[in-house]
JSON list of C-alpha atoms in Angstrom, two decimals:
[
{"chain": "A", "resi": 1, "resn": "MET", "atom": "CA", "xyz": [-82.37, -185.37, 139.03]},
{"chain": "A", "resi": 2, "resn": "GLU", "atom": "CA", "xyz": [-86.07, -185.12, 139.57]},
{"chain": "A", "resi": 3, "resn": "GLY", "atom": "CA", "xyz": [-88.40, -184.82, 142.55]},
{"chain": "A", "resi": 4, "resn": "PHE", "atom": "CA", "xyz": [-86.43, -182.74, 145.04]},
{"chain": "A", "resi": 5, "resn": "GLU", "atom": "CA", "xyz": [-86.95, -179.39, 146.69]},
{"chain": "A", "resi": 6, "resn": "ILE", "atom": "CA", "xyz": [-84.51, -176.70, 146.97]},
{"chain": "A", "resi": 7, "resn": "GLY", "atom": "CA", "xyz": [-83.57, -174.51, 150.09]},
{"chain": "A", "resi": 8, "resn": "ILE", "atom": "CA", "xyz": [-81.75, -171.29, 149.68]},
{"chain": "A", "resi": 9, "resn": "ILE", "atom": "CA", "xyz": [-80.30, -169.82, 153.07]},
{"chain": "A", "resi": 10, "resn": "GLY", "atom": "CA", "xyz": [-79.96, -166.08, 152.17]},
{"chain": "A", "resi": 11, "resn": "GLY", "atom": "CA", "xyz": [-82.72, -166.56, 149.47]},
{"chain": "A", "resi": 12, "resn": "THR", "atom": "CA", "xyz": [-84.58, -163.24, 150.31]},
{"chain": "A", "resi": 13, "resn": "GLY", "atom": "CA", "xyz": [-82.23, -160.79, 148.72]},
{"chain": "A", "resi": 14, "resn": "GLY", "atom": "CA", "xyz": [-79.58, -160.40, 146.02]},
{"chain": "A", "resi": 15, "resn": "ILE", "atom": "CA", "xyz": [-78.33, -163.43, 143.97]},
{"chain": "A", "resi": 16, "resn": "GLY", "atom": "CA", "xyz": [-80.27, -165.88, 146.24]},
{"chain": "A", "resi": 17, "resn": "ARG", "atom": "CA", "xyz": [-83.57, -164.31, 145.54]},
{"chain": "A", "resi": 18, "resn": "TRP", "atom": "CA", "xyz": [-82.62, -164.24, 141.91]},
{"chain": "A", "resi": 19, "resn": "PHE", "atom": "CA", "xyz": [-81.92, -167.88, 141.84]},
{"chain": "A", "resi": 20, "resn": "ALA", "atom": "CA", "xyz": [-84.98, -168.63, 143.91]},
{"chain": "A", "resi": 21, "resn": "ASP", "atom": "CA", "xyz": [-87.08, -167.18, 141.09]},
{"chain": "A", "resi": 22, "resn": "PHE", "atom": "CA", "xyz": [-84.93, -168.99, 138.71]},
{"chain": "A", "resi": 23, "resn": "PHE", "atom": "CA", "xyz": [-85.52, -172.36, 140.18]},
{"chain": "A", "resi": 24, "resn": "ARG", "atom": "CA", "xyz": [-89.07, -171.94, 140.56]},
{"chain": "A", "resi": 25, "resn": "GLY", "atom": "CA", "xyz": [-89.43, -170.80, 136.83]},
{"chain": "A", "resi": 26, "resn": "GLU", "atom": "CA", "xyz": [-87.87, -174.29, 136.22]},
{"chain": "A", "resi": 27, "resn": "GLY", "atom": "CA", "xyz": [-90.60, -176.01, 138.12]},
{"chain": "A", "resi": 28, "resn": "TYR", "atom": "CA", "xyz": [-88.77, -176.63, 141.50]},
{"chain": "A", "resi": 29, "resn": "THR", "atom": "CA", "xyz": [-90.31, -176.08, 144.87]},
{"chain": "A", "resi": 30, "resn": "VAL", "atom": "CA", "xyz": [-88.11, -173.41, 146.43]},
{"chain": "A", "resi": 31, "resn": "HIS", "atom": "CA", "xyz": [-87.86, -172.62, 150.23]},
{"chain": "A", "resi": 32, "resn": "VAL", "atom": "CA", "xyz": [-85.92, -169.51, 151.32]},
{"chain": "A", "resi": 33, "resn": "SER", "atom": "CA", "xyz": [-84.83, -168.25, 154.66]},
{"chain": "A", "resi": 34, "resn": "GLY", "atom": "CA", "xyz": [-83.35, -165.05, 155.95]},
{"chain": "A", "resi": 35, "resn": "ARG", "atom": "CA", "xyz": [-82.11, -163.85, 159.18]},
{"chain": "A", "resi": 36, "resn": "THR", "atom": "CA", "xyz": [-85.44, -163.83, 160.77]},
{"chain": "A", "resi": 37, "resn": "SER", "atom": "CA", "xyz": [-87.77, -165.68, 158.19]},
{"chain": "A", "resi": 38, "resn": "GLY", "atom": "CA", "xyz": [-88.12, -168.99, 156.62]},
{"chain": "A", "resi": 39, "resn": "MET", "atom": "CA", "xyz": [-87.35, -172.47, 157.49]},
{"chain": "A", "resi": 40, "resn": "GLY", "atom": "CA", "xyz": [-84.77, -173.37, 160.26]},
{"chain": "A", "resi": 41, "resn": "PRO", "atom": "CA", "xyz": [-81.88, -175.43, 159.49]},
{"chain": "A", "resi": 42, "resn": "ASP", "atom": "CA", "xyz": [-83.27, -178.66, 160.76]},
{"chain": "A", "resi": 43, "resn": "GLU", "atom": "CA", "xyz": [-86.42, -178.48, 158.83]},
{"chain": "A", "resi": 44, "resn": "MET", "atom": "CA", "xyz": [-84.67, -177.15, 155.66]},
{"chain": "A", "resi": 45, "resn": "ALA", "atom": "CA", "xyz": [-82.08, -179.90, 155.71]},
{"chain": "A", "resi": 46, "resn": "ARG", "atom": "CA", "xyz": [-84.86, -182.53, 156.23]},
{"chain": "A", "resi": 47, "resn": "THR", "atom": "CA", "xyz": [-87.05, -181.25, 153.42]},
{"chain": "A", "resi": 48, "resn": "CYS", "atom": "CA", "xyz": [-84.60, -180.04, 150.90]},
{"chain": "A", "resi": 49, "resn": "GLY", "atom": "CA", "xyz": [-82.51, -182.32, 148.42]},
{"chain": "A", "resi": 50, "resn": "VAL", "atom": "CA", "xyz": [-80.41, -179.21, 147.74]},
{"chain": "A", "resi": 51, "resn": "VAL", "atom": "CA", "xyz": [-79.45, -176.61, 150.25]},
{"chain": "A", "resi": 52, "resn": "ILE", "atom": "CA", "xyz": [-77.83, -173.61, 148.84]},
{"chain": "A", "resi": 53, "resn": "VAL", "atom": "CA", "xyz": [-75.74, -171.15, 151.03]},
{"chain": "A", "resi": 54, "resn": "SER", "atom": "CA", "xyz": [-76.22, -167.57, 149.70]},
{"chain": "A", "resi": 55, "resn": "VAL", "atom": "CA", "xyz": [-75.34, -165.09, 152.42]},
{"chain": "A", "resi": 56, "resn": "PRO", "atom": "CA", "xyz": [-72.48, -162.38, 152.79]},
{"chain": "A", "resi": 57, "resn": "ILE", "atom": "CA", "xyz": [-68.92, -163.74, 152.56]},
{"chain": "A", "resi": 58, "resn": "ASN", "atom": "CA", "xyz": [-68.43, -162.76, 156.46]},
{"chain": "A", "resi": 59, "resn": "ALA", "atom": "CA", "xyz": [-71.33, -164.87, 157.66]},
{"chain": "A", "resi": 60, "resn": "THR", "atom": "CA", "xyz": [-70.80, -167.84, 155.37]},
{"chain": "A", "resi": 61, "resn": "ALA", "atom": "CA", "xyz": [-68.61, -169.91, 157.71]},
{"chain": "A", "resi": 62, "resn": "ALA", "atom": "CA", "xyz": [-71.16, -169.88, 160.33]},
{"chain": "A", "resi": 63, "resn": "VAL", "atom": "CA", "xyz": [-73.95, -170.63, 158.42]},
{"chain": "A", "resi": 64, "resn": "ILE", "atom": "CA", "xyz": [-72.22, -173.67, 156.70]},
{"chain": "A", "resi": 65, "resn": "GLU", "atom": "CA", "xyz": [-71.08, -174.91, 160.16]},
{"chain": "A", "resi": 66, "resn": "GLU", "atom": "CA", "xyz": [-74.89, -174.70, 161.16]},
{"chain": "A", "resi": 67, "resn": "ILE", "atom": "CA", "xyz": [-76.38, -176.55, 158.25]},
{"chain": "A", "resi": 68, "resn": "GLY", "atom": "CA", "xyz": [-73.56, -178.83, 157.24]},
{"chain": "A", "resi": 69, "resn": "PRO", "atom": "CA", "xyz": [-73.79, -181.56, 160.06]},
{"chain": "A", "resi": 70, "resn": "ARG", "atom": "CA", "xyz": [-77.57, -181.55, 159.40]},
{"chain": "A", "resi": 71, "resn": "MET", "atom": "CA", "xyz": [-77.60, -182.67, 155.74]},
{"chain": "A", "resi": 72, "resn": "PRO", "atom": "CA", "xyz": [-78.07, -186.10, 154.87]},
{"chain": "A", "resi": 73, "resn": "GLU", "atom": "CA", "xyz": [-75.37, -188.08, 152.88]},
{"chain": "A", "resi": 74, "resn": "LYS", "atom": "CA", "xyz": [-77.26, -188.23, 149.75]},
{"chain": "A", "resi": 75, "resn": "SER", "atom": "CA", "xyz": [-78.01, -184.50, 149.60]},
{"chain": "A", "resi": 76, "resn": "LEU", "atom": "CA", "xyz": [-76.15, -181.80, 148.11]},
{"chain": "A", "resi": 77, "resn": "LEU", "atom": "CA", "xyz": [-74.91, -178.66, 149.71]},
{"chain": "A", "resi": 78, "resn": "MET", "atom": "CA", "xyz": [-73.77, -175.67, 147.72]},
{"chain": "A", "resi": 79, "resn": "ASP", "atom": "CA", "xyz": [-72.82, -172.11, 147.96]},
{"chain": "A", "resi": 80, "resn": "PHE", "atom": "CA", "xyz": [-73.11, -169.05, 145.93]},
{"chain": "A", "resi": 81, "resn": "THR", "atom": "CA", "xyz": [-70.09, -167.13, 147.60]},
{"chain": "A", "resi": 82, "resn": "SER", "atom": "CA", "xyz": [-67.76, -165.01, 145.58]},
{"chain": "A", "resi": 83, "resn": "LEU", "atom": "CA", "xyz": [-64.65, -166.74, 147.07]},
{"chain": "A", "resi": 84, "resn": "LYS", "atom": "CA", "xyz": [-64.57, -170.48, 146.97]},
{"chain": "A", "resi": 85, "resn": "ALA", "atom": "CA", "xyz": [-61.49, -172.15, 148.93]},
{"chain": "A", "resi": 86, "resn": "GLU", "atom": "CA", "xyz": [-62.60, -171.36, 152.32]},
{"chain": "A", "resi": 87, "resn": "PRO", "atom": "CA", "xyz": [-66.48, -172.12, 152.10]},
{"chain": "A", "resi": 88, "resn": "VAL", "atom": "CA", "xyz": [-65.53, -175.65, 149.88]},
{"chain": "A", "resi": 89, "resn": "ARG", "atom": "CA", "xyz": [-63.19, -176.55, 152.78]},
{"chain": "A", "resi": 90, "resn": "ASP", "atom": "CA", "xyz": [-65.94, -175.90, 155.29]},
{"chain": "A", "resi": 91, "resn": "MET", "atom": "CA", "xyz": [-68.61, -177.63, 153.49]},
{"chain": "A", "resi": 92, "resn": "LEU", "atom": "CA", "xyz": [-66.23, -180.60, 153.14]},
{"chain": "A", "resi": 93, "resn": "ARG", "atom": "CA", "xyz": [-65.52, -180.49, 156.88]},
{"chain": "A", "resi": 94, "resn": "TYR", "atom": "CA", "xyz": [-68.81, -179.99, 158.28]},
{"chain": "A", "resi": 95, "resn": "ALA", "atom": "CA", "xyz": [-71.24, -181.97, 156.03]},
{"chain": "A", "resi": 96, "resn": "ARG", "atom": "CA", "xyz": [-71.16, -185.71, 155.10]},
{"chain": "A", "resi": 97, "resn": "SER", "atom": "CA", "xyz": [-73.51, -184.70, 151.97]},
{"chain": "A", "resi": 98, "resn": "GLU", "atom": "CA", "xyz": [-72.29, -184.05, 148.49]},
{"chain": "A", "resi": 99, "resn": "VAL", "atom": "CA", "xyz": [-70.45, -180.83, 147.92]},
{"chain": "A", "resi": 100, "resn": "LEU", "atom": "CA", "xyz": [-70.61, -178.36, 145.14]},
{"chain": "A", "resi": 101, "resn": "GLY", "atom": "CA", "xyz": [-69.00, -174.92, 145.10]},
{"chain": "A", "resi": 102, "resn": "CYS", "atom": "CA", "xyz": [-70.81, -172.42, 142.58]},
{"chain": "A", "resi": 103, "resn": "HIS", "atom": "CA", "xyz": [-70.05, -168.85, 141.84]},
{"chain": "A", "resi": 104, "resn": "PRO", "atom": "CA", "xyz": [-72.56, -167.12, 139.33]},
{"chain": "A", "resi": 105, "resn": "LEU", "atom": "CA", "xyz": [-70.29, -164.60, 137.73]},
{"chain": "A", "resi": 106, "resn": "PHE", "atom": "CA", "xyz": [-73.08, -161.64, 137.40]},
{"chain": "A", "resi": 107, "resn": "GLY", "atom": "CA", "xyz": [-75.46, -159.90, 139.88]},
{"chain": "A", "resi": 108, "resn": "PRO", "atom": "CA", "xyz": [-79.29, -160.03, 140.47]},
{"chain": "A", "resi": 109, "resn": "ASP", "atom": "CA", "xyz": [-79.94, -157.43, 138.02]},
{"chain": "A", "resi": 110, "resn": "VAL", "atom": "CA", "xyz": [-79.71, -159.54, 134.80]},
{"chain": "A", "resi": 111, "resn": "PRO", "atom": "CA", "xyz": [-82.96, -160.75, 133.08]},
{"chain": "A", "resi": 112, "resn": "SER", "atom": "CA", "xyz": [-81.46, -164.37, 132.36]},
{"chain": "A", "resi": 113, "resn": "ILE", "atom": "CA", "xyz": [-78.29, -166.45, 132.70]},
{"chain": "A", "resi": 114, "resn": "GLU", "atom": "CA", "xyz": [-77.99, -166.68, 128.78]},
{"chain": "A", "resi": 115, "resn": "GLY", "atom": "CA", "xyz": [-74.46, -166.00, 127.63]},
{"chain": "A", "resi": 116, "resn": "LEU", "atom": "CA", "xyz": [-73.19, -165.44, 131.11]},
{"chain": "A", "resi": 117, "resn": "ASN", "atom": "CA", "xyz": [-70.33, -167.30, 133.16]},
{"chain": "A", "resi": 118, "resn": "ILE", "atom": "CA", "xyz": [-70.90, -169.73, 135.89]},
{"chain": "A", "resi": 119, "resn": "ALA", "atom": "CA", "xyz": [-68.23, -171.38, 137.87]},
{"chain": "A", "resi": 120, "resn": "LEU", "atom": "CA", "xyz": [-68.49, -174.77, 139.58]},
{"chain": "A", "resi": 121, "resn": "CYS", "atom": "CA", "xyz": [-66.21, -176.15, 142.04]},
{"chain": "A", "resi": 122, "resn": "PRO", "atom": "CA", "xyz": [-67.16, -180.19, 142.42]},
{"chain": "A", "resi": 123, "resn": "ALA", "atom": "CA", "xyz": [-65.65, -181.14, 145.84]},
{"chain": "A", "resi": 124, "resn": "ARG", "atom": "CA", "xyz": [-67.58, -184.37, 146.64]},
{"chain": "A", "resi": 125, "resn": "VAL", "atom": "CA", "xyz": [-70.03, -185.12, 143.94]},
{"chain": "A", "resi": 126, "resn": "ASP", "atom": "CA", "xyz": [-71.50, -188.43, 142.59]},
{"chain": "A", "resi": 127, "resn": "ARG", "atom": "CA", "xyz": [-75.28, -188.61, 142.11]},
{"chain": "A", "resi": 128, "resn": "TRP", "atom": "CA", "xyz": [-75.42, -184.78, 141.78]},
{"chain": "A", "resi": 129, "resn": "ALA", "atom": "CA", "xyz": [-72.62, -184.53, 139.07]},
{"chain": "A", "resi": 130, "resn": "GLY", "atom": "CA", "xyz": [-74.72, -183.53, 136.48]},
{"chain": "A", "resi": 131, "resn": "TRP", "atom": "CA", "xyz": [-77.02, -180.99, 138.44]},
{"chain": "A", "resi": 132, "resn": "PRO", "atom": "CA", "xyz": [-77.16, -178.11, 138.28]},
{"chain": "A", "resi": 133, "resn": "GLY", "atom": "CA", "xyz": [-74.69, -177.78, 135.50]},
{"chain": "A", "resi": 134, "resn": "GLU", "atom": "CA", "xyz": [-76.89, -179.36, 132.83]},
{"chain": "A", "resi": 135, "resn": "LEU", "atom": "CA", "xyz": [-79.67, -177.12, 133.68]},
{"chain": "A", "resi": 136, "resn": "PHE", "atom": "CA", "xyz": [-77.80, -173.91, 133.58]},
{"chain": "A", "resi": 137, "resn": "ARG", "atom": "CA", "xyz": [-76.22, -174.96, 130.14]},
{"chain": "A", "resi": 138, "resn": "THR", "atom": "CA", "xyz": [-79.76, -175.80, 128.58]},
{"chain": "A", "resi": 139, "resn": "ARG", "atom": "CA", "xyz": [-80.49, -172.09, 129.56]},
{"chain": "A", "resi": 140, "resn": "GLY", "atom": "CA", "xyz": [-77.52, -170.68, 127.63]},
{"chain": "A", "resi": 141, "resn": "ALA", "atom": "CA", "xyz": [-75.07, -170.15, 130.31]},
{"chain": "A", "resi": 142, "resn": "HIS", "atom": "CA", "xyz": [-71.41, -170.64, 129.79]},
{"chain": "A", "resi": 143, "resn": "VAL", "atom": "CA", "xyz": [-70.50, -173.12, 132.73]},
{"chain": "A", "resi": 144, "resn": "PHE", "atom": "CA", "xyz": [-67.25, -174.47, 133.56]},
{"chain": "A", "resi": 145, "resn": "GLU", "atom": "CA", "xyz": [-65.57, -176.44, 136.17]},
{"chain": "A", "resi": 146, "resn": "THR", "atom": "CA", "xyz": [-62.35, -175.28, 138.28]},
{"chain": "A", "resi": 147, "resn": "THR", "atom": "CA", "xyz": [-60.62, -175.96, 141.51]},
{"chain": "A", "resi": 148, "resn": "PRO", "atom": "CA", "xyz": [-61.41, -173.37, 144.47]},
{"chain": "A", "resi": 149, "resn": "GLU", "atom": "CA", "xyz": [-57.87, -172.31, 144.65]},
{"chain": "A", "resi": 150, "resn": "ARG", "atom": "CA", "xyz": [-57.97, -171.37, 140.85]},
{"chain": "A", "resi": 151, "resn": "HIS", "atom": "CA", "xyz": [-61.17, -169.76, 141.10]},
{"chain": "A", "resi": 152, "resn": "ASP", "atom": "CA", "xyz": [-59.85, -167.65, 144.03]},
{"chain": "A", "resi": 153, "resn": "ALA", "atom": "CA", "xyz": [-56.67, -166.58, 142.22]},
{"chain": "A", "resi": 154, "resn": "MET", "atom": "CA", "xyz": [-58.67, -165.49, 139.15]},
{"chain": "A", "resi": 155, "resn": "MET", "atom": "CA", "xyz": [-61.10, -163.42, 141.27]},
{"chain": "A", "resi": 156, "resn": "SER", "atom": "CA", "xyz": [-58.18, -161.83, 142.90]},
{"chain": "A", "resi": 157, "resn": "ILE", "atom": "CA", "xyz": [-58.07, -160.11, 139.44]},
{"chain": "A", "resi": 158, "resn": "ILE", "atom": "CA", "xyz": [-61.48, -160.25, 138.12]},
{"chain": "A", "resi": 159, "resn": "GLN", "atom": "CA", "xyz": [-63.17, -158.89, 141.29]},
{"chain": "A", "resi": 160, "resn": "GLY", "atom": "CA", "xyz": [-60.21, -157.99, 143.79]},
{"chain": "A", "resi": 161, "resn": "LEU", "atom": "CA", "xyz": [-58.11, -155.81, 141.19]},
{"chain": "A", "resi": 162, "resn": "ASN", "atom": "CA", "xyz": [-61.37, -154.33, 139.62]},
{"chain": "A", "resi": 163, "resn": "HIS", "atom": "CA", "xyz": [-62.81, -153.15, 142.93]},
{"chain": "A", "resi": 164, "resn": "LEU", "atom": "CA", "xyz": [-59.67, -152.18, 144.47]},
{"chain": "A", "resi": 165, "resn": "ASP", "atom": "CA", "xyz": [-59.00, -149.94, 141.59]},
{"chain": "A", "resi": 166, "resn": "THR", "atom": "CA", "xyz": [-62.38, -148.19, 142.01]},
{"chain": "A", "resi": 167, "resn": "VAL", "atom": "CA", "xyz": [-61.71, -147.62, 145.88]},
{"chain": "A", "resi": 168, "resn": "VAL", "atom": "CA", "xyz": [-58.42, -146.06, 145.10]},
{"chain": "A", "resi": 169, "resn": "MET", "atom": "CA", "xyz": [-60.25, -143.75, 142.59]},
{"chain": "A", "resi": 170, "resn": "ALA", "atom": "CA", "xyz": [-62.77, -142.95, 145.23]},
{"chain": "A", "resi": 171, "resn": "LEU", "atom": "CA", "xyz": [-60.10, -142.12, 147.66]},
{"chain": "A", "resi": 172, "resn": "ALA", "atom": "CA", "xyz": [-58.26, -140.38, 145.35]},
{"chain": "A", "resi": 173, "resn": "LEU", "atom": "CA", "xyz": [-61.15, -138.21, 144.39]},
{"chain": "A", "resi": 174, "resn": "LYS", "atom": "CA", "xyz": [-61.97, -137.41, 148.04]},
{"chain": "A", "resi": 175, "resn": "GLU", "atom": "CA", "xyz": [-58.36, -136.44, 148.67]},
{"chain": "A", "resi": 176, "resn": "SER", "atom": "CA", "xyz": [-58.40, -134.15, 145.67]},
{"chain": "A", "resi": 177, "resn": "GLY", "atom": "CA", "xyz": [-61.02, -131.97, 147.53]},
{"chain": "A", "resi": 178, "resn": "VAL", "atom": "CA", "xyz": [-62.98, -131.16, 144.56]},
{"chain": "A", "resi": 179, "resn": "ASP", "atom": "CA", "xyz": [-66.68, -130.79, 145.07]},
{"chain": "A", "resi": 180, "resn": "ARG", "atom": "CA", "xyz": [-68.87, -133.35, 143.54]},
{"chain": "A", "resi": 181, "resn": "ALA", "atom": "CA", "xyz": [-71.09, -130.85, 141.96]},
{"chain": "A", "resi": 182, "resn": "GLU", "atom": "CA", "xyz": [-67.93, -129.37, 140.32]},
{"chain": "A", "resi": 183, "resn": "LEU", "atom": "CA", "xyz": [-66.94, -132.53, 139.03]},
{"chain": "A", "resi": 184, "resn": "LYS", "atom": "CA", "xyz": [-70.43, -132.99, 137.46]},
{"chain": "A", "resi": 185, "resn": "LYS", "atom": "CA", "xyz": [-70.20, -129.77, 135.57]},
{"chain": "A", "resi": 186, "resn": "PHE", "atom": "CA", "xyz": [-67.11, -130.89, 133.88]},
{"chain": "A", "resi": 187, "resn": "SER", "atom": "CA", "xyz": [-67.82, -134.54, 133.51]},
{"chain": "A", "resi": 188, "resn": "THR", "atom": "CA", "xyz": [-67.72, -136.77, 130.51]},
{"chain": "A", "resi": 189, "resn": "PRO", "atom": "CA", "xyz": [-70.02, -139.84, 129.65]},
{"chain": "A", "resi": 190, "resn": "VAL", "atom": "CA", "xyz": [-67.15, -142.06, 130.59]},
{"chain": "A", "resi": 191, "resn": "PHE", "atom": "CA", "xyz": [-66.27, -140.50, 133.90]},
{"chain": "A", "resi": 192, "resn": "ASP", "atom": "CA", "xyz": [-69.98, -140.24, 134.83]},
{"chain": "A", "resi": 193, "resn": "THR", "atom": "CA", "xyz": [-69.89, -144.09, 134.26]},
{"chain": "A", "resi": 194, "resn": "LYS", "atom": "CA", "xyz": [-66.97, -144.34, 136.64]},
{"chain": "A", "resi": 195, "resn": "LEU", "atom": "CA", "xyz": [-68.77, -142.41, 139.23]},
{"chain": "A", "resi": 196, "resn": "ALA", "atom": "CA", "xyz": [-71.68, -144.45, 138.96]},
{"chain": "A", "resi": 197, "resn": "ILE", "atom": "CA", "xyz": [-69.47, -147.55, 139.66]},
{"chain": "A", "resi": 198, "resn": "ILE", "atom": "CA", "xyz": [-68.06, -145.71, 142.66]},
{"chain": "A", "resi": 199, "resn": "GLU", "atom": "CA", "xyz": [-71.33, -144.92, 144.03]},
{"chain": "A", "resi": 200, "resn": "LYS", "atom": "CA", "xyz": [-72.26, -148.56, 143.75]},
{"chain": "A", "resi": 201, "resn": "VAL", "atom": "CA", "xyz": [-69.30, -150.09, 145.52]},
{"chain": "A", "resi": 202, "resn": "CYS", "atom": "CA", "xyz": [-68.76, -147.11, 148.18]},
{"chain": "A", "resi": 203, "resn": "ALA", "atom": "CA", "xyz": [-72.48, -146.53, 148.97]},
{"chain": "A", "resi": 204, "resn": "ASN", "atom": "CA", "xyz": [-74.69, -149.47, 148.47]},
{"chain": "A", "resi": 205, "resn": "ASN", "atom": "CA", "xyz": [-72.71, -152.35, 150.11]},
{"chain": "A", "resi": 206, "resn": "PRO", "atom": "CA", "xyz": [-69.19, -151.42, 151.27]},
{"chain": "A", "resi": 207, "resn": "ARG", "atom": "CA", "xyz": [-68.72, -154.42, 153.38]},
{"chain": "A", "resi": 208, "resn": "LEU", "atom": "CA", "xyz": [-69.55, -156.75, 150.53]},
{"chain": "A", "resi": 209, "resn": "TYR", "atom": "CA", "xyz": [-66.70, -155.21, 148.34]},
{"chain": "A", "resi": 210, "resn": "ALA", "atom": "CA", "xyz": [-64.40, -155.03, 151.35]},
{"chain": "A", "resi": 211, "resn": "ASP", "atom": "CA", "xyz": [-64.83, -158.81, 151.97]},
{"chain": "A", "resi": 212, "resn": "ILE", "atom": "CA", "xyz": [-64.23, -159.47, 148.19]},
{"chain": "A", "resi": 213, "resn": "ILE", "atom": "CA", "xyz": [-60.92, -157.58, 148.46]},
{"chain": "A", "resi": 214, "resn": "ALA", "atom": "CA", "xyz": [-59.51, -158.25, 151.71]},
{"chain": "A", "resi": 215, "resn": "GLY", "atom": "CA", "xyz": [-60.75, -161.80, 151.93]},
{"chain": "A", "resi": 216, "resn": "ASN", "atom": "CA", "xyz": [-59.14, -163.02, 148.89]},
{"chain": "A", "resi": 217, "resn": "PRO", "atom": "CA", "xyz": [-55.89, -165.05, 149.85]},
{"chain": "A", "resi": 218, "resn": "ASP", "atom": "CA", "xyz": [-54.23, -163.98, 146.73]},
{"chain": "A", "resi": 219, "resn": "ILE", "atom": "CA", "xyz": [-54.99, -160.21, 146.88]},
{"chain": "A", "resi": 220, "resn": "SER", "atom": "CA", "xyz": [-51.52, -159.38, 148.42]},
{"chain": "A", "resi": 221, "resn": "ASN", "atom": "CA", "xyz": [-49.81, -160.14, 145.24]},
{"chain": "A", "resi": 222, "resn": "VAL", "atom": "CA", "xyz": [-52.54, -158.25, 143.03]},
{"chain": "A", "resi": 223, "resn": "ILE", "atom": "CA", "xyz": [-51.84, -155.18, 145.24]},
{"chain": "A", "resi": 224, "resn": "ALA", "atom": "CA", "xyz": [-48.06, -155.31, 144.76]},
{"chain": "A", "resi": 225, "resn": "ILE", "atom": "CA", "xyz": [-48.60, -155.67, 141.03]},
{"chain": "A", "resi": 226, "resn": "TYR", "atom": "CA", "xyz": [-50.80, -152.62, 141.13]},
{"chain": "A", "resi": 227, "resn": "GLU", "atom": "CA", "xyz": [-48.21, -150.64, 143.28]},
{"chain": "A", "resi": 228, "resn": "ARG", "atom": "CA", "xyz": [-45.53, -151.68, 140.76]},
{"chain": "A", "resi": 229, "resn": "SER", "atom": "CA", "xyz": [-47.58, -150.59, 137.93]},
{"chain": "A", "resi": 230, "resn": "LEU", "atom": "CA", "xyz": [-48.39, -147.15, 139.47]},
{"chain": "A", "resi": 231, "resn": "ALA", "atom": "CA", "xyz": [-44.82, -146.60, 140.20]},
{"chain": "A", "resi": 232, "resn": "ARG", "atom": "CA", "xyz": [-43.78, -147.14, 136.63]},
{"chain": "A", "resi": 233, "resn": "ILE", "atom": "CA", "xyz": [-46.56, -144.65, 135.57]},
{"chain": "A", "resi": 234, "resn": "LYS", "atom": "CA", "xyz": [-45.47, -142.07, 138.08]},
{"chain": "A", "resi": 235, "resn": "ALA", "atom": "CA", "xyz": [-41.70, -142.34, 136.98]},
{"chain": "A", "resi": 236, "resn": "LEU", "atom": "CA", "xyz": [-42.51, -141.65, 133.49]},
{"chain": "A", "resi": 237, "resn": "VAL", "atom": "CA", "xyz": [-44.68, -138.71, 134.42]},
{"chain": "A", "resi": 238, "resn": "GLU", "atom": "CA", "xyz": [-42.04, -137.34, 136.61]},
{"chain": "A", "resi": 239, "resn": "GLU", "atom": "CA", "xyz": [-39.69, -137.63, 133.80]},
{"chain": "A", "resi": 240, "resn": "ASN", "atom": "CA", "xyz": [-42.03, -135.81, 131.48]},
{"chain": "A", "resi": 241, "resn": "ASN", "atom": "CA", "xyz": [-42.00, -138.82, 129.15]},
{"chain": "A", "resi": 242, "resn": "PRO", "atom": "CA", "xyz": [-45.18, -139.09, 127.34]},
{"chain": "A", "resi": 243, "resn": "GLU", "atom": "CA", "xyz": [-43.39, -141.18, 124.64]},
{"chain": "A", "resi": 244, "resn": "GLY", "atom": "CA", "xyz": [-42.51, -143.85, 126.90]},
{"chain": "A", "resi": 245, "resn": "LEU", "atom": "CA", "xyz": [-45.95, -143.68, 128.75]},
{"chain": "A", "resi": 246, "resn": "ALA", "atom": "CA", "xyz": [-47.47, -144.13, 125.34]},
{"chain": "A", "resi": 247, "resn": "ASP", "atom": "CA", "xyz": [-45.37, -147.14, 124.89]},
{"chain": "A", "resi": 248, "resn": "LEU", "atom": "CA", "xyz": [-46.13, -148.47, 128.23]},
{"chain": "A", "resi": 249, "resn": "ILE", "atom": "CA", "xyz": [-49.78, -148.01, 127.43]},
{"chain": "A", "resi": 250, "resn": "ALA", "atom": "CA", "xyz": [-49.87, -149.75, 124.07]},
{"chain": "A", "resi": 251, "resn": "GLY", "atom": "CA", "xyz": [-47.68, -152.61, 125.47]},
{"chain": "A", "resi": 252, "resn": "SER", "atom": "CA", "xyz": [-50.27, -153.59, 128.27]},
{"chain": "A", "resi": 253, "resn": "LEU", "atom": "CA", "xyz": [-52.32, -155.19, 125.75]},
{"chain": "A", "resi": 254, "resn": "LYS", "atom": "CA", "xyz": [-49.45, -157.36, 124.17]}
]
């Protein structure tokens, strides 16, 4: 595919801004819009062969509902949301254009996509079937196709369980009542790394991580697994059974 322009709604920050720079580096003309800047939806849909929605999860549905009906049939509507089932359903519902869900499995702090994973959820694609997957692959990304439902089930673990564990640790540290300065005095490099992750999740953008956890339709099952796992550990500790705990830990990798 050649000779088209790209519009990114939410392209003024985060992963949207990263991909705006990436596509420009590949020679594309890219238009970005933020809450109060850039092209309006009518102009973007009229100008751009591809429009990508890259806004916070809680704003995605409203943006798709606004831009979708404006997209021409031969254009492509995409999203970069961390969850796929609902955004893809909304794009299919509101747009008559081709539709492709996309989740770059990295943040905006990476120098390139080489060696990184990108999930694609083709929902209604024909003339756009080879783009942008071929482009990402030529730049060294690991690109794979999946369904929105399978994507979200995997993200309930990759993101949901991961961030859930971080939040639980943050709450437990607060509940312990130990002063942060005192913790730093006794800290190890591994603990410092965990504290940095807690700081990123809890201080920088808590709503983002809350939406990733609470918005995933498969998270209830993951929480139940987490609770059962913690209960097994608690029982072994209360039994003063380090041998059993060691076996449990070793068996977790089998």
